[in-house]
XYZ file of C-alpha atoms in Angstrom:
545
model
C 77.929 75.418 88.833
C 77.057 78.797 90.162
C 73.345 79.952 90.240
C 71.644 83.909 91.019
C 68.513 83.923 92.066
C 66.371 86.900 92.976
C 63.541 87.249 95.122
C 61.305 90.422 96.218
C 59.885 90.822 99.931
C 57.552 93.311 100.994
C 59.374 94.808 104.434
C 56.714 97.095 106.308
C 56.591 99.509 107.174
C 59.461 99.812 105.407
C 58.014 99.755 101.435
C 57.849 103.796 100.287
C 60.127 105.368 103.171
C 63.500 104.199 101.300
C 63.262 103.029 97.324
C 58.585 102.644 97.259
C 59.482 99.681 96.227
C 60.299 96.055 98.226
C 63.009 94.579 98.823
C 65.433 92.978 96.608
C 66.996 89.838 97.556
C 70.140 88.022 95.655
C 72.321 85.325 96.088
C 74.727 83.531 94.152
C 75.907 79.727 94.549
C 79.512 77.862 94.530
C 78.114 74.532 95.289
C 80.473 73.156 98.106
C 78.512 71.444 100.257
C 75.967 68.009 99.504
C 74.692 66.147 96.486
C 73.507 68.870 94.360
C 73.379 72.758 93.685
C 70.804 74.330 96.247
C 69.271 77.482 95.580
C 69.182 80.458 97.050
C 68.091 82.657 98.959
C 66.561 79.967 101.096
C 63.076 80.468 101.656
C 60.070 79.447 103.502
C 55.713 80.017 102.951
C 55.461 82.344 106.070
C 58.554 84.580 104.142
C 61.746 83.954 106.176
C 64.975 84.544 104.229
C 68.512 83.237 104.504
C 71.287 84.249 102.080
C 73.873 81.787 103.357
C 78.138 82.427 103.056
C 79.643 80.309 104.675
C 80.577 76.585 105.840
C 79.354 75.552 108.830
C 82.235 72.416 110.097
C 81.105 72.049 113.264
C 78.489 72.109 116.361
C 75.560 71.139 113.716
C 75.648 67.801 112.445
C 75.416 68.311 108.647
C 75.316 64.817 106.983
C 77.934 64.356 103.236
C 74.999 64.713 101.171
C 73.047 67.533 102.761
C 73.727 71.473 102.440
C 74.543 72.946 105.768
C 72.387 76.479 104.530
C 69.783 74.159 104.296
C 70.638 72.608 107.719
C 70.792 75.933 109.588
C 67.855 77.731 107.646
C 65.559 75.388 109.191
C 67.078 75.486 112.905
C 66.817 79.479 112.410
C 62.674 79.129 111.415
C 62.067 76.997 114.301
C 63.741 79.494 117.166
C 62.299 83.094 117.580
C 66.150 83.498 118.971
C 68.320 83.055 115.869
C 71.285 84.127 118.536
C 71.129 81.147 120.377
C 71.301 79.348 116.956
C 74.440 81.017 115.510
C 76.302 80.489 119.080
C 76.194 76.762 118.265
C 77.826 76.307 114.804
C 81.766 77.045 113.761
C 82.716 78.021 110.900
C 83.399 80.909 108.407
C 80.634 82.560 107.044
C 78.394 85.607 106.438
C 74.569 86.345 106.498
C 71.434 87.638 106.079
C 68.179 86.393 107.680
C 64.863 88.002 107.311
C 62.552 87.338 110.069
C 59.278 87.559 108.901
C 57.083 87.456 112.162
C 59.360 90.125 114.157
C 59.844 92.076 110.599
C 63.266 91.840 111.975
C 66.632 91.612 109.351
C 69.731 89.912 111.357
C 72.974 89.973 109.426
C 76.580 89.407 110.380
C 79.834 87.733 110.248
C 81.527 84.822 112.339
C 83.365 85.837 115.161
C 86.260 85.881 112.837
C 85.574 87.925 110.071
C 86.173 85.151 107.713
C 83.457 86.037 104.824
C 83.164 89.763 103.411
C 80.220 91.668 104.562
C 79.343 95.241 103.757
C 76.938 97.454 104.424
C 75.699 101.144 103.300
C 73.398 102.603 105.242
C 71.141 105.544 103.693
C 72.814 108.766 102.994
C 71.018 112.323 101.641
C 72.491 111.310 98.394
C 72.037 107.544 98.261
C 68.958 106.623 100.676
C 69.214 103.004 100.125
C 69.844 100.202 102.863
C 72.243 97.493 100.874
C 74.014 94.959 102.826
C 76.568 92.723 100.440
C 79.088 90.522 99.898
C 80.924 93.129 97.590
C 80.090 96.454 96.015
C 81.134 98.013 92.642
C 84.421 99.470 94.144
C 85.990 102.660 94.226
C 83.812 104.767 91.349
C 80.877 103.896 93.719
C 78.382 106.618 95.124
C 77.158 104.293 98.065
C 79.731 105.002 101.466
C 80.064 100.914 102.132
C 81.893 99.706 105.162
C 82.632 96.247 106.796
C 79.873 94.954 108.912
C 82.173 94.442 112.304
C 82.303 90.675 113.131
C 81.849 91.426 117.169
C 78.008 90.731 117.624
C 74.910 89.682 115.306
C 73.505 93.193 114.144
C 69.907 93.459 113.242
C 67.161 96.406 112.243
C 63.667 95.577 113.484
C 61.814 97.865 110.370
C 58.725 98.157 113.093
C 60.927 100.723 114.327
C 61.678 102.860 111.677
C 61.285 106.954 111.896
C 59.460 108.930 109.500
C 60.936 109.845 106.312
C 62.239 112.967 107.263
C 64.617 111.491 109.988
C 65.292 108.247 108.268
C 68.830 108.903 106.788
C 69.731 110.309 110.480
C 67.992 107.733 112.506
C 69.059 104.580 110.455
C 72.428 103.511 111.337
C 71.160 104.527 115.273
C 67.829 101.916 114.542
C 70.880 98.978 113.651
C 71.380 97.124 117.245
C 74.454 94.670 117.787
C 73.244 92.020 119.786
C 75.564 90.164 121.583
C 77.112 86.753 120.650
C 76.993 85.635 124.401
C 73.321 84.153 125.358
C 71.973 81.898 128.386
C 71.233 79.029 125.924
C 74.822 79.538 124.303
C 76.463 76.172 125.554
C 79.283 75.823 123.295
C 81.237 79.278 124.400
C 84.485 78.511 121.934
C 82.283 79.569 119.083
C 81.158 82.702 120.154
C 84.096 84.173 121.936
C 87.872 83.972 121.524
C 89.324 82.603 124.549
C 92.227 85.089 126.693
C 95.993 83.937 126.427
C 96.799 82.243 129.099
C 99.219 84.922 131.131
C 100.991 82.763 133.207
C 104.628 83.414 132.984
C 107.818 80.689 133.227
C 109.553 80.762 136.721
C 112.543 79.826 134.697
C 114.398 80.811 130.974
C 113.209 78.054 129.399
C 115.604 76.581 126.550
C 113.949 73.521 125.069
C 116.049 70.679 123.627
C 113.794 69.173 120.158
C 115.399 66.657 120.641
C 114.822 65.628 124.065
C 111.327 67.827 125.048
C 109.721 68.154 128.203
C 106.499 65.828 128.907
C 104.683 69.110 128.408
C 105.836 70.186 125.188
C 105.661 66.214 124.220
C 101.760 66.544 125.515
C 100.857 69.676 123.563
C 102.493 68.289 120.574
C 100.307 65.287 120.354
C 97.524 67.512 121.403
C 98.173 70.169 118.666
C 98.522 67.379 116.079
C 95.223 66.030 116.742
C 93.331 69.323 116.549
C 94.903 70.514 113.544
C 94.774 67.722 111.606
C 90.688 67.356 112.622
C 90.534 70.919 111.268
C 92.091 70.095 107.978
C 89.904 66.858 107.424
C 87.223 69.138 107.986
C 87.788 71.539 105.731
C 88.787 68.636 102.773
C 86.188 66.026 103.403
C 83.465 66.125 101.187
C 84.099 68.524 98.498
C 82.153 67.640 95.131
C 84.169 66.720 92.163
C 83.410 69.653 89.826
C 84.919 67.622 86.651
C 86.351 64.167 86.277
C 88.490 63.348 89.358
C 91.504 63.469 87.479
C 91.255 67.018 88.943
C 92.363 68.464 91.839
C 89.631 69.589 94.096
C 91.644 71.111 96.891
C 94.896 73.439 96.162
C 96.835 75.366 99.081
C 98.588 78.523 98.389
C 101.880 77.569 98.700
C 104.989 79.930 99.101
C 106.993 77.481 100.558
C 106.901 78.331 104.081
C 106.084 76.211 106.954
C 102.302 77.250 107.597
C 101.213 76.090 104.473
C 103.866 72.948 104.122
C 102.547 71.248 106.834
C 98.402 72.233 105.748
C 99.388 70.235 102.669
C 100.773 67.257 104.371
C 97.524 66.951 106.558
C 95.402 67.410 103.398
C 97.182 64.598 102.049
C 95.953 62.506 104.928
C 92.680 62.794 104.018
C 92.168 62.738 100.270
C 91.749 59.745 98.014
C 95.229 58.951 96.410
C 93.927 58.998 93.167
C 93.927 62.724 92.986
C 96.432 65.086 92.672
C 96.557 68.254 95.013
C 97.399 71.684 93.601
C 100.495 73.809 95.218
C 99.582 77.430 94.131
C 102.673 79.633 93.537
C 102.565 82.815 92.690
C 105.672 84.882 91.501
C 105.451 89.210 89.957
C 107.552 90.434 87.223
C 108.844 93.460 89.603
C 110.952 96.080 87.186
C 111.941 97.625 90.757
C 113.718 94.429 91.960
C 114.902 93.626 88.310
C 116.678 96.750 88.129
C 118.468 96.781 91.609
C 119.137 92.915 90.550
C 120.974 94.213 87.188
C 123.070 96.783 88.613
C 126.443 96.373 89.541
C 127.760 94.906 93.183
C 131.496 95.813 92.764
C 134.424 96.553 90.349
C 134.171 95.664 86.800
C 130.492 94.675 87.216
C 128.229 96.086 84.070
C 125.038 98.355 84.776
C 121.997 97.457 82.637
C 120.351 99.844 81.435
C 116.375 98.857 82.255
C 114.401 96.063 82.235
C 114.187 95.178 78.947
C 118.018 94.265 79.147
C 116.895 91.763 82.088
C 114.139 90.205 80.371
C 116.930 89.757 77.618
C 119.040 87.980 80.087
C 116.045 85.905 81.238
C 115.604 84.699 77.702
C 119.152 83.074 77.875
C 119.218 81.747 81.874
C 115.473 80.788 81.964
C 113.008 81.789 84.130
C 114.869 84.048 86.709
C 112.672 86.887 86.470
C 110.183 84.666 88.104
C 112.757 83.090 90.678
C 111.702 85.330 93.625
C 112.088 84.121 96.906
C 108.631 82.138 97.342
C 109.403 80.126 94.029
C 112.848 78.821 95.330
C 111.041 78.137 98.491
C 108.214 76.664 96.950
C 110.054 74.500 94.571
C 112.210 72.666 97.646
C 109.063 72.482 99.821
C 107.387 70.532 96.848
C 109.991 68.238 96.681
C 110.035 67.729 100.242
C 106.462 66.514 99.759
C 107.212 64.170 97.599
C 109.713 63.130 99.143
C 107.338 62.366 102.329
C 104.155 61.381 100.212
C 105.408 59.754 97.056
C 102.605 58.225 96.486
C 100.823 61.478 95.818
C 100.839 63.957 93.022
C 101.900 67.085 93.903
C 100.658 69.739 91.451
C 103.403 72.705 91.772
C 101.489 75.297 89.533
C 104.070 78.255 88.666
C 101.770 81.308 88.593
C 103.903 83.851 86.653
C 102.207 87.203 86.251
C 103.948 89.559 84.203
C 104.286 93.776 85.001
C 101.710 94.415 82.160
C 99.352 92.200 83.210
C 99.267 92.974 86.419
C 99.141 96.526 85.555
C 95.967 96.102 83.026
C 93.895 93.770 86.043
C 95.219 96.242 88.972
C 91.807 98.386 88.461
C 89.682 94.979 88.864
C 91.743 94.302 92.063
C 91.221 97.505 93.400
C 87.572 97.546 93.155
C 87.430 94.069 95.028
C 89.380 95.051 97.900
C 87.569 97.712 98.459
C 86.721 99.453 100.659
C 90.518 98.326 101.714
C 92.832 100.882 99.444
C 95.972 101.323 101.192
C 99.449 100.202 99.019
C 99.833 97.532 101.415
C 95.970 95.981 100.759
C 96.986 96.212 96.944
C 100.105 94.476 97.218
C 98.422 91.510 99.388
C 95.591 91.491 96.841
C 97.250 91.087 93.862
C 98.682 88.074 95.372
C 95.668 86.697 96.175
C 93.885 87.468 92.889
C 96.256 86.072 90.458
C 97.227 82.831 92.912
C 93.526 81.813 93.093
C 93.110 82.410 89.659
C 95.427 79.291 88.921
C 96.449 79.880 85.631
C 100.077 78.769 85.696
C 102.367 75.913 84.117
C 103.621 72.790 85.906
C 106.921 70.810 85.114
C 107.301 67.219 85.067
C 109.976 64.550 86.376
C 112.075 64.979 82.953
C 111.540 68.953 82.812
C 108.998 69.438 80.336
C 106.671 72.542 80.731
C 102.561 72.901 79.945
C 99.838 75.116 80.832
C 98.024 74.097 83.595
C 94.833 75.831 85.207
C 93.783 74.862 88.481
C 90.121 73.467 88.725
C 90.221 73.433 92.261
C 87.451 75.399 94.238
C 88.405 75.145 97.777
C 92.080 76.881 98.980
C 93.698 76.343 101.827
C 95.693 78.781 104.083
C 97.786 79.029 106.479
C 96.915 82.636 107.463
C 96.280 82.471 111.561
C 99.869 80.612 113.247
C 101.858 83.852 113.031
C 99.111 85.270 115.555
C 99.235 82.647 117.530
C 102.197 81.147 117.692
C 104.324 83.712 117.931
C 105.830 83.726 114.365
C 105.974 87.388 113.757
C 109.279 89.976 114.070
C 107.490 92.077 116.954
C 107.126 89.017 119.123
C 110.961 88.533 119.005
C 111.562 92.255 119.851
C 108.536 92.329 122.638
C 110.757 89.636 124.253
C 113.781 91.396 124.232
C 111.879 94.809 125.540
C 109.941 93.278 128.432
C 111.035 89.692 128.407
C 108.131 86.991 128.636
C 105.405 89.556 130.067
C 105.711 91.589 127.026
C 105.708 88.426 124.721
C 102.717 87.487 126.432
C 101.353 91.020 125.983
C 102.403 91.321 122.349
C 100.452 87.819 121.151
C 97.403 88.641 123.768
C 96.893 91.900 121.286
C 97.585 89.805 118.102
C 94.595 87.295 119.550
C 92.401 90.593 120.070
C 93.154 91.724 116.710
C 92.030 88.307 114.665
C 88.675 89.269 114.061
C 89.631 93.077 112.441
C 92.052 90.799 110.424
C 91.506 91.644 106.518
C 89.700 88.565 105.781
C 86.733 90.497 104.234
C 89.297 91.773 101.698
C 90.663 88.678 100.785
C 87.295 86.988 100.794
C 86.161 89.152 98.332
C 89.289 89.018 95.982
C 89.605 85.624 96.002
C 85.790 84.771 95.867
C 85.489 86.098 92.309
C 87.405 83.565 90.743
C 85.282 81.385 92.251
C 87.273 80.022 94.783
C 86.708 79.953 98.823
C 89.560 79.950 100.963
C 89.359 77.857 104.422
C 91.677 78.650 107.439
C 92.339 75.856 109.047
C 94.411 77.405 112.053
C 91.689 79.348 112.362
C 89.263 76.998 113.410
C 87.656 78.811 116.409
C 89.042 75.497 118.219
C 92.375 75.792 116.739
C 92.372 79.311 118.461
C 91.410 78.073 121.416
C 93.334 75.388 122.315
C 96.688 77.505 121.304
C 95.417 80.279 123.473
C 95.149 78.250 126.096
C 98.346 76.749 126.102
C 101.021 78.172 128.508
C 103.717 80.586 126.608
C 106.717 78.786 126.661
C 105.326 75.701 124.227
C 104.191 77.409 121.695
C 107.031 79.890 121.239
C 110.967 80.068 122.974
C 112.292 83.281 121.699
C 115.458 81.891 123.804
C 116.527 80.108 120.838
C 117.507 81.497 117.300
C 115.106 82.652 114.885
C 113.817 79.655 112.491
C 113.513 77.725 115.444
C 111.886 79.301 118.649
C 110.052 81.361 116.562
C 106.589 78.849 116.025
C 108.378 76.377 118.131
C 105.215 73.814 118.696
C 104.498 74.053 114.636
C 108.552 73.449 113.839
C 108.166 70.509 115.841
C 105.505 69.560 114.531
C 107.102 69.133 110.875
C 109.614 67.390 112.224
C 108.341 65.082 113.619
C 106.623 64.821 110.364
C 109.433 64.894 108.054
C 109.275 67.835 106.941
C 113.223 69.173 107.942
C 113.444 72.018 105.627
C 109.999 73.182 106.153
C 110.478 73.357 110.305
C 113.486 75.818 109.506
C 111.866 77.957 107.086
C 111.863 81.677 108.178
C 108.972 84.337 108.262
C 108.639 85.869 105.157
C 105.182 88.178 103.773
C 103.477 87.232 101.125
C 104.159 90.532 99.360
C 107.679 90.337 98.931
C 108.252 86.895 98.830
C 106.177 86.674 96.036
C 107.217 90.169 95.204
C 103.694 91.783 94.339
C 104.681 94.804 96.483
C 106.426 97.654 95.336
C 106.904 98.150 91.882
C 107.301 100.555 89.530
C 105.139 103.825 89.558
C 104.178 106.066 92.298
C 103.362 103.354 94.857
C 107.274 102.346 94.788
C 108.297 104.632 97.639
C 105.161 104.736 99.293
C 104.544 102.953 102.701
C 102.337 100.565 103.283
C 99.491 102.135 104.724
C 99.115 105.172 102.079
C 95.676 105.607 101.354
C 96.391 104.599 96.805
């Protein structure tokens, strides 16, 4: 059930310098967390205000049947330091929270970036402060940016200039406050940890099948962590319909990443209730085309696309075979093989040129203010995957519609970054041996919080969905940042094995074979979103559209 609510505050001496009116409040509701849908904005008789994104997982002990805005609200009304509140919880989220005795406005992001926050801040054209969770896109007047997740920013209104210097003054009257307090105790949620630097004395070559009491120690270690951040972020969830339904799905290409998220989801969910394998494949003319023509002597050239959606009419469903389908289809096995007590869901999400085409407008205005090709060609992805309108096949072939009901997504966006699973970290090796390795992931660990997780929040959001992270739990990232180079990566050993060596031992150990030896591949092209026809084709990635 989703609710809007509305609620008008009088900010002074704010009222007549900006709209001579007060403040409008909103907030909208995917009921997530406890027993029933609570409203919002949260709100108490001396006029505090929360508007509350976000799950809160862990540092404040939120009970099954209670809502953890609730929870925090009330620990935020009782402190005149909401700081020292916010440095105690983990968790994605985003928020605004009107302090009423210090006329003071506090909003922000997690340390992350997880949730979508923007903010315009009054312009000579448009001299309005608006701070949301999206904006009406790319035909807007209003300059919007994202709020940055590295401190809580707030705007004590008792310190407002005149009208005449307001538009100037504004943004400079915003402070960032930092996230780092005397009565913040629990430091991993505030701040991401350095890599540990320390370098091997000697090439190390690890043998799986005989590893090192180390590696064997941070395996069982990294087990337990990740599979605490999964139950986490699947315990709980309200059954929206009967529970027939799925209520958790994982966008699924196939890879490892979001293989072995499944497998630990299916640890901690009742039996009795399927789990939903989103997979998400483009009708790309580009990639038809260069599949149709010919690759030697005697080969026919067809013509255009129309001749390959002739062909697909006779094979089947190649047009939709791309490479995260194939994937996807033997990773879904491999589940069942593991788990056959289980349903496995594998929803084929097939989205066809025109369609994509007539909803890339819709897309555009979510991501933005993201509008490079490459934050298109993610998007689209995202958009029609969450969506969940697909088919699934049963045991003796036959095809129906299926539509996902599920409202909570998992990813496995995060163990690239810190496990070393990206192409760079390879090459960094090669360059500098282990000190640039260590050099390359310490900037990918810098970089996690000005990830594009506002984009995707947004995107995926208005299908009413929310999309948790589970190897970015803020003590997922610390615990792999803390761990010495060599066992979480060995870039000694081929690629699809050293490569994410700690999480390919990991499935293993689980079962999962194929999965440990699946290769990097982005989302874009393995789902082929990226690159199709029109003048984005031959455009690179960050081209402003």
């Amino acid at each position: 059930m989703n609710l809007l609510s509305k609620v008008s505050i009088p900010l002074m001496p704010l009222v007549g310098r900006i709209t001579s009116k007060p403040a409008s409040v909103y907030a909208s509701v995917l009921h997530l967390r406890g027993q029933g849908v609570t409203a919002q904005p949260h709100l108490t008789q001396d006029g505090d205000i929360l508007c509350w994104n976000g799950e809160i997982f862990e540092g404040l002990d939120v009970l099954p049947n209670e809502n953890d805005g609730k929870k925090l609200f009330e620990a935020l009304t009782r402190t005149e330091q909401p700081v020292d509140v916010l440095a105690q919880i983990e968790g994605p989220y985003a928020f605004v929270f009107y302090q009423k005795s210090t006329n003071t406005l506090y909003y922000a992001r997690d340390p992350l970036g997880r949730r979508s926050l923007l903010v315009h801040y009054p312009t000579a054209e448009q001299p309005h402060f608006i701070i949301a969770s999206s904006c009406n896109g790319i035909s807007t007047d209003f300059e919007f940016e994202e709020v940055t997740p590295d401190g809580i920013h707030c705007v004590k209104f008792n310190n407002i200039e005149e009208p005449e210097t307001l538009v100037s003054n504004f943004k400079g009257a915003t402070k960032l406050i930092g996230r780092v307090t005397e009565a913040a105790s629990i430091m991993e949620y505030v701040l991401i940890p350095p890599l540990n630097n320390a370098l091997p004395s000697t090439e190390v070559r690890e043998d799986w099948s005989s590893p090192s009491p180390s590696i064997t120690q941070a395996l069982e270690d990294f087990f337990n962590i990740l599979n605490e951040s999964v139950q986490l972020r699947v315990q709980h969830v309200p059954h929206q319909y009967v529970q027939r339904f799925a209520r958790v799905a994982v966008l699924f290409s196939g890879g490892i990443d979001c293989t072995v998220l499944a497998y630990l989801a299916h640890k901690h969910l009742p039996l009795s209730e399927p789990i939903d394998l989103l997979n998400v494949a483009f009708e790309n003319p580009r990639t038809l085309k260069a599949a149709s023509k010919p690759s030697g002597k005697g080969k026919k050239v067809r013509p255009s696309s129309e001749a390959a959606e002739q062909d697909v009419s006779e094979q089947g469903r190649s047009t939709y075979d791309v490479p995260d389908r194939l994937t996807g289809r033997e990773e879904a096995e491999e589940l069942r093989r593991c788990c056959p007590e289980r349903t496995w869901n594998f929803v084929e999400i097939n989205v066809p040129y025109e369609e994509c085409q007539r909803e890339r407008p819709q897309v555009q205005n979510l991501m933005y203010p993201n509008q490079t090709v490459m934050d298109l060609s993610l998007a689209l992805a995202l958009f029609f995957a969450s969506r969940g309108i697909g088919h699934v096949t049963n045991s003796d072939g036959i095809s129906t519609p299926y539509t996902s009901q599920a409202r909570v997504l998992l990813s496995g966006l995060g163990s690239d970054e810190l496990l070393g699973g990206y192409s760079r970290h390879r090459k960094a090796f090669i360059r500098d041996k282990w000190q640039g390795l260590v050099e390359e992931l310490q900037l990918d660990l810098t970089r996690l919080p000005s990830r594009n997780l506002g984009r995707d929040d947004r995107v995926i959001s208005s299908n009413g969905k929310e999309t948790r992270y589970p190897f970015l739990s803020l003590s997922v990232v610390s615990f792999l940042a803390k761990l010495p180079v060599e066992t979480k990566i060995n870039p000694l050993l081929e690629e699809g094995k050293g490569d994410k060596m700690l999480l390919r031992m990991l499935a293993e150990k689980m079962g999962l074979v194929l999965a440990s030896r699946r290769k990097k591949r982005a989302m874009q092209f393995g789902s082929r979103s990226a690159r199709m026809e029109g003048g984005d084709a031959d455009r690179k990635g960050d081209a402003i559209l």
